[in-house]
Coordinates of C-alpha atoms in Angstrom, one line a residue:
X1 CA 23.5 -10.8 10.2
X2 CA 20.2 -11.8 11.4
X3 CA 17.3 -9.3 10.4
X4 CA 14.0 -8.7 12.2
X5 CA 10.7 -8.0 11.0
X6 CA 8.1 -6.6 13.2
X7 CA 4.5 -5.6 12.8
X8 CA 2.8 -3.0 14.7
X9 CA -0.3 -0.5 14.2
X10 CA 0.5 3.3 14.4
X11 CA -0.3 3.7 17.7
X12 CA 2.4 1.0 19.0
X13 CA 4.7 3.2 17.3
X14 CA 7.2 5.8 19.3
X15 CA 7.4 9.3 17.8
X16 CA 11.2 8.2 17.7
X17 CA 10.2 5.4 15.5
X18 CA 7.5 7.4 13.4
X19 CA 10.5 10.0 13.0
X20 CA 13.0 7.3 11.6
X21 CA 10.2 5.7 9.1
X22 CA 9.7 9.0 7.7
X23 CA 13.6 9.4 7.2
X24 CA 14.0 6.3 5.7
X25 CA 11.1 7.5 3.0
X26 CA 11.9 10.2 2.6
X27 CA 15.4 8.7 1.1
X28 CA 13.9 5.8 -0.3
X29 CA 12.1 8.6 -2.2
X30 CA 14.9 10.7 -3.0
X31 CA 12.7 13.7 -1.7
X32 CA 9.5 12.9 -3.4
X33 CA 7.5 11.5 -0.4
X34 CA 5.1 14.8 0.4
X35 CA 3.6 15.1 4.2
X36 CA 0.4 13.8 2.4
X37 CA 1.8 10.3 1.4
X38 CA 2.9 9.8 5.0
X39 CA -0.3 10.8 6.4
X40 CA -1.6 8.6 4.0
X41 CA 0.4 5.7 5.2
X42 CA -0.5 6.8 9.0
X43 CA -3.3 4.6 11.2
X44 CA -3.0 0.9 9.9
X45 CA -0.4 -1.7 10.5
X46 CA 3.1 -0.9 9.7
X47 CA 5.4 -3.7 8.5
X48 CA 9.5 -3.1 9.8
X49 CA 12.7 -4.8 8.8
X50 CA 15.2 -3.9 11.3
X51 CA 19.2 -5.4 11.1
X52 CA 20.4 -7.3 14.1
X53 CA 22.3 -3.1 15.3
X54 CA 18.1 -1.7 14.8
X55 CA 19.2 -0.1 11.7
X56 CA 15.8 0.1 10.0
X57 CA 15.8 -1.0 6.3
X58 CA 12.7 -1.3 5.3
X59 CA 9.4 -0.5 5.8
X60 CA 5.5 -0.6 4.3
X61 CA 2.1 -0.1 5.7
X62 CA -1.6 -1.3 5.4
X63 CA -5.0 1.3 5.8
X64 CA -8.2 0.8 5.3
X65 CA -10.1 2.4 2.4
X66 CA -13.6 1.8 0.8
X67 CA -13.5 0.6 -3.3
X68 CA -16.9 1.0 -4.6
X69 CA -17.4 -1.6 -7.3
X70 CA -20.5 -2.9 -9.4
X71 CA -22.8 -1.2 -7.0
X72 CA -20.9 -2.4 -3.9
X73 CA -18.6 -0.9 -1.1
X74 CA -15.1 -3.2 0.0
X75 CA -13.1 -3.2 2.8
X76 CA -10.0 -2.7 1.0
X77 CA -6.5 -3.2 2.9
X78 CA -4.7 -0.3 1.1
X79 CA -0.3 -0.8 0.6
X80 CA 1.2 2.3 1.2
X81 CA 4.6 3.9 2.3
X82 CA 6.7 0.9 1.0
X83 CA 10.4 1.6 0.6
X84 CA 13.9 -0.2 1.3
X85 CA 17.0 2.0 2.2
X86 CA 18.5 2.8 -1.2
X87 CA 21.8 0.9 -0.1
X88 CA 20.1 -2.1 0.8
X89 CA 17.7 -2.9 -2.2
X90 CA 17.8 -6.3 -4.2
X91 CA 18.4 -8.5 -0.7
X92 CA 14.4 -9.4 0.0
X93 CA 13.5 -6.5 2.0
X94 CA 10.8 -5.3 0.4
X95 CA 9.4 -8.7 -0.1
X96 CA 9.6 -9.8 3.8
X97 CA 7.2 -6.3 4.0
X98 CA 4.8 -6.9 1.9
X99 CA 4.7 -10.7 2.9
X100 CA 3.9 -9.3 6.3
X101 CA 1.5 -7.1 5.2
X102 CA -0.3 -9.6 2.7
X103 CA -0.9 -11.5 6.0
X104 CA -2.9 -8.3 7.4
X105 CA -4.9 -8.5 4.3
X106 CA -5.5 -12.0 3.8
X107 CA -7.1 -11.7 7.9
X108 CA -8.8 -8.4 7.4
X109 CA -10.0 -7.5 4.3
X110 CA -11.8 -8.3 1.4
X111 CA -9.2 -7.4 -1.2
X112 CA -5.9 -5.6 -1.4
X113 CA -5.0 -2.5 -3.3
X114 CA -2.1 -0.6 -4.2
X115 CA -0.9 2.3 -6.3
X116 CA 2.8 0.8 -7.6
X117 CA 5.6 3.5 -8.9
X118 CA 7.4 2.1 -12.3
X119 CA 10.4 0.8 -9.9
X120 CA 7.7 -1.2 -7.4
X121 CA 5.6 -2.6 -9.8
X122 CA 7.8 -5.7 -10.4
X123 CA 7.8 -6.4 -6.7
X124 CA 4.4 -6.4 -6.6
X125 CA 3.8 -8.3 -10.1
X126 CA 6.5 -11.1 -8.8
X127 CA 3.8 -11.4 -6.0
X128 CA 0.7 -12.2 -8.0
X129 CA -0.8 -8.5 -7.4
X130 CA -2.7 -8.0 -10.8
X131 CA -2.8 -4.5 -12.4
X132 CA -6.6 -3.4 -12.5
X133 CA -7.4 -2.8 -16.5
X134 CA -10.2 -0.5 -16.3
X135 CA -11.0 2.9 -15.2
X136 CA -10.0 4.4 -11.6
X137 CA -12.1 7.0 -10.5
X138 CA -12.7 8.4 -7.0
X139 CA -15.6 10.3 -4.9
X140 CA -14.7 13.5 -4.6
X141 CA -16.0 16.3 -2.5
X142 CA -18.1 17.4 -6.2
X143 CA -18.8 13.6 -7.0
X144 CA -17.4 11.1 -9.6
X145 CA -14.1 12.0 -11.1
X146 CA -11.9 9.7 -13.2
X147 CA -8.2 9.6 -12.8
X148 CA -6.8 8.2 -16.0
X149 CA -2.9 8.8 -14.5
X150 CA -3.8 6.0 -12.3
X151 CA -5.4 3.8 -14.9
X152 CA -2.3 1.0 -15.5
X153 CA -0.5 1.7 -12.0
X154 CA -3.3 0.6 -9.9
X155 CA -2.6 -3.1 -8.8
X156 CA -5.5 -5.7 -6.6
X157 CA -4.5 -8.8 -4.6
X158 CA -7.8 -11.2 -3.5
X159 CA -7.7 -11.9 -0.2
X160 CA -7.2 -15.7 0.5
X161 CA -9.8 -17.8 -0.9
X162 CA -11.7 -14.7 -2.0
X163 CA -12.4 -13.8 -5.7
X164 CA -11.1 -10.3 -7.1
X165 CA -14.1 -7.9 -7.9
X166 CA -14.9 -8.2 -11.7
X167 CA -13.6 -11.3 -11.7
X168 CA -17.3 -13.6 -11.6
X169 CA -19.0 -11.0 -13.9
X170 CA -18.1 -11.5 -17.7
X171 CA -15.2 -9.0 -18.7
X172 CA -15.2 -7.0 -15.4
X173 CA -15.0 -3.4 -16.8
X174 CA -16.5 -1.5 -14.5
X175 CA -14.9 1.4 -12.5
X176 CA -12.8 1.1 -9.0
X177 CA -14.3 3.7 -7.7
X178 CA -11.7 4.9 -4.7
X179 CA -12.9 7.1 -1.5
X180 CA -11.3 10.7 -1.7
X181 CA -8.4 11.7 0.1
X182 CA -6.3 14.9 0.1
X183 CA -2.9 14.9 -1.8
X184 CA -2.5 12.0 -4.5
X185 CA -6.1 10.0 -4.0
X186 CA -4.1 6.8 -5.1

C-alpha cells in the first residue's frame, strides 16, 4: 500500500486535521500528551504520513525557539509532537517524519533541537542527533533556572554544513540556555 507524506505549516491545516493529529497523540502517548505539549507543537511545519485510505500514521512538527549559547542567541528548529500509531511502529514512519522535518531545519535554521522520551531516543540517535552533555537551563519569568531532568534527554542536529554550538570552542561546556514556555519548557 502506497503511503504519503505531506508537509504543511499549521495554518494549512483543517481543524478536522488538527483534531485527528491530536488523536493520534494522544494514543501514541497512551494519555500522557497534556494540551501544553500540543500547543507546543502548534505554529511550525507539521510533517504527516498518511496510508493510501488517509488513515493518518504518523506525525511530527518543527517550531522555532531561541537557544542562548556562549553569549549568543540561535534560531533553533525545535522537534516536537512526534508519534506513530502504536499499531504501526517499526515500519519507517517515524523516520520518513523526521526526514521531512530535518529538511525544514537543514533550510531554516541554524541548529536543530529536541527533547527525546527513553522510547524516541534511538530514532533520533540512529539519525546522527547528538545528546547535548552539559547543562540545560532556561529563561524564566524570575531569570536563569537549570533543569537537570532534561540534562541527558536533550538531543542537537547541525544544520547542513553548519557546526553544532560548543563544537569549535575547546570542550564546549557551557549551558543551552532554552527560552521559557508554559508546561514542560523542553
Amino acid at each position: 500500500m502506497t503511503e504519503i507524506l505531506r508537509t504543511a505549516h499549521t495554518y494549512e491545516l483543517s481543524p478536522a486535521e488538527l483534531t485527528e493529529i491530536r488523536a493520534l497523540l494522544d494514543d501514541a502517548f497512551e494519555g500522557g500528551f497534556s494540551d501544553d505539549d500540543w500547543d507546543h507543537g502548534l505554529g511550525g511545519v507539521h510533517a504527516l504520513v498518511r496510508d493510501g485510505d488517509g488513515t493518518l500514521l504518523a506525525h511530527g512538527s518543527v517550531v522555532q525557539r531561541r537557544v542562548l549559547y556562549d553569549g549568543r542567541s540561535y534560531r533553533v528548529g525545535y522537534v516536537e509532537a512526534v508519534g506513530v500509531r502504536p499499531d504501526r511502529r517499526g515500519q519507517g514512519h517515524g523516520g520518513r517524519v523526521m526526514a521531512a522535518l530535518e529538511r525544514v531545519i537543514d533550510g531554516a535554521y541554524a541548529v536543530g533541537a529536541l527533547s527525546a522520551s527513553d522510547a524516541g531516543a534511538p530514532l533520533y540517535r540512529s539519525r546522527g542527533w547528538q545528546a547535548w552533555p552539559h547543562r540545560i537551563e532556561a529563561l524564566a519569568p524570575g531569570g536563569v533556572v537549570r533543569l537537570p531532568e532534561e540534562e541527558g534527554s536533550t538531543y542537537l542536529r547541525p544544520a547542513a554544513g553548519r557546526p553544532l554550538p560548543g563544537s569549535a570552542s575547546p570542550g564546549g561546556a557551557g549551558a543551552l540556555i532554552f527560552d521559557w514556555r508554559d508546561g514542560d519548557v523542553l
